[in-house]
PDB file of C-alpha atoms in Angstrom:
ATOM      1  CA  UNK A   1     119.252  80.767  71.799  1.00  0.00           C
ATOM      2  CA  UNK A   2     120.671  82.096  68.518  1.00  0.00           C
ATOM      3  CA  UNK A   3     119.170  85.960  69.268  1.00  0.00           C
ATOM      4  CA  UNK A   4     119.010  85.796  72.994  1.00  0.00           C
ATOM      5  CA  UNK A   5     121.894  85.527  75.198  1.00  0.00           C
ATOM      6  CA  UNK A   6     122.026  83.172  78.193  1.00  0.00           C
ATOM      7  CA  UNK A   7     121.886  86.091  80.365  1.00  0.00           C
ATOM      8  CA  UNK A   8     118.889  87.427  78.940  1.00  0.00           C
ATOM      9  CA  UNK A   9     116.692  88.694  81.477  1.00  0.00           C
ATOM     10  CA  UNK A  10     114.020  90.251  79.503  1.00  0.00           C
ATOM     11  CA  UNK A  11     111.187  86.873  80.415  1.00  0.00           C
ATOM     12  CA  UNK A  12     112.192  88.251  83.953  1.00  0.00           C
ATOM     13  CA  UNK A  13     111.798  91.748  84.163  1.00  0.00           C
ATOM     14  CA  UNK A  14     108.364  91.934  81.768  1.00  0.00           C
ATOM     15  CA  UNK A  15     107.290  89.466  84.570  1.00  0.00           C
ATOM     16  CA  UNK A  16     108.422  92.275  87.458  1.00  0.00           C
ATOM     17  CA  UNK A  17     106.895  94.513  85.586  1.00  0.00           C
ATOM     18  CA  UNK A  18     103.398  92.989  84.902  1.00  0.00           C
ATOM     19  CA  UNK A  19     103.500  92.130  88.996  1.00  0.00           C
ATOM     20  CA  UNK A  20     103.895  95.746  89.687  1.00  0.00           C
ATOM     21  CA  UNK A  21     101.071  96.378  87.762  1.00  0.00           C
ATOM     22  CA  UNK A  22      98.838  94.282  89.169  1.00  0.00           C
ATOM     23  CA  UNK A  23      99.929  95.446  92.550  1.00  0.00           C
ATOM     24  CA  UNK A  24      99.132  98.825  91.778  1.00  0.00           C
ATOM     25  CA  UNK A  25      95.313  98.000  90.248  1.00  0.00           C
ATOM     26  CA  UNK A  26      94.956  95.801  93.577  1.00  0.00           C
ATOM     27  CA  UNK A  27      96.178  98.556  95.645  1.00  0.00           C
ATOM     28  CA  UNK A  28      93.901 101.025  93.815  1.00  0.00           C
ATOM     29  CA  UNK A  29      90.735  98.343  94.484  1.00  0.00           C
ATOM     30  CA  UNK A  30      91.594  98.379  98.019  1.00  0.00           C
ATOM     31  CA  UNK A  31      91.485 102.242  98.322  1.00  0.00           C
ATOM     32  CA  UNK A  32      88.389 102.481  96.108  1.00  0.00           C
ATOM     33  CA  UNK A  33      86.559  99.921  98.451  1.00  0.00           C
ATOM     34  CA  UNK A  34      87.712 101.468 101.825  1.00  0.00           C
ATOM     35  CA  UNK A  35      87.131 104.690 100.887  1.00  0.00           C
ATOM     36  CA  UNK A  36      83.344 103.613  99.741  1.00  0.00           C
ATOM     37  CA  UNK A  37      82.837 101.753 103.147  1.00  0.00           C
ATOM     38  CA  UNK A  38      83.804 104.922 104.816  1.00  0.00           C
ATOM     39  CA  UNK A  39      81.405 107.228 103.037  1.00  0.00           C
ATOM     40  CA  UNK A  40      78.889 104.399 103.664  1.00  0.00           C
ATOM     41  CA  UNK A  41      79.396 104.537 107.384  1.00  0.00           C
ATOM     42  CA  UNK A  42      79.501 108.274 107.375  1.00  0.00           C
ATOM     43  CA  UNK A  43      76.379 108.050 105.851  1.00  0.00           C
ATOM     44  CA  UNK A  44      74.206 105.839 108.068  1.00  0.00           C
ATOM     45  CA  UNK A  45      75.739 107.884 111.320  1.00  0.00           C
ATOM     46  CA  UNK A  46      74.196 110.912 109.445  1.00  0.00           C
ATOM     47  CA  UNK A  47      70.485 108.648 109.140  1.00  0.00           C
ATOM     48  CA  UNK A  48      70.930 107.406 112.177  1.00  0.00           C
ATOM     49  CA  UNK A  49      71.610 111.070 113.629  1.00  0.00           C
ATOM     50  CA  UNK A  50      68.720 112.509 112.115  1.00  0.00           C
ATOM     51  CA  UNK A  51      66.330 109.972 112.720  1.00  0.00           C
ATOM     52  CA  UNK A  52      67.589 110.159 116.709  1.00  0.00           C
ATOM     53  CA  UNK A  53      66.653 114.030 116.208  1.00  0.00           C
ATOM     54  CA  UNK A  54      63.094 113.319 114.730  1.00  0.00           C
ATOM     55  CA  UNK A  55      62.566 111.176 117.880  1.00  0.00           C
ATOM     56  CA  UNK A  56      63.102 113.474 119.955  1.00  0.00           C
ATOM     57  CA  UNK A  57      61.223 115.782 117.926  1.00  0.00           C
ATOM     58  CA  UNK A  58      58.280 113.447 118.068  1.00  0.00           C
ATOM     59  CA  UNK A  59      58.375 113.118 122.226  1.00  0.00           C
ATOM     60  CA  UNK A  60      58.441 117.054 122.668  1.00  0.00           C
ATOM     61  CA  UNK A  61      55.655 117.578 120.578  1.00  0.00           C
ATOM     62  CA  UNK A  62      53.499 114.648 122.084  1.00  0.00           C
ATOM     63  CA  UNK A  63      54.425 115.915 125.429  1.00  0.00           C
ATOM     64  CA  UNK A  64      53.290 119.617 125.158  1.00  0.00           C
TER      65      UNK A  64
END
């Protein structure tokens, strides 16, 4: 304790600031991943969609 006073805090706040980091990389995962599930399930209502219109496509042409 020669260099470092006893009301050193700088153990503390490198620890604050290594926990905001992470927080902000787990934050940023979170996003990523919801915002690829929701392109995902825009995607399959678009499949679904169209294959519901080539269905239909299908039963008006067999039914001419």
């Amino acid at each position: 304790m020669t260099e470092r006073d006893w009301y050193d805090d700088s153990d503390f706040d490198s620890a604050v600031e290594q926990a905001e980091r992470t927080a902000r990389k787990g934050w940023t995962a979170i996003l990523g991943v919801t915002g690829l599930i929701g392109v995902a399930a825009i995607a399959t209502v678009v499949v679904c969609m169209a294959a519901v219109v080539g269905m239909v496509y299908v039963v008006m042409v067999i039914n001419r």
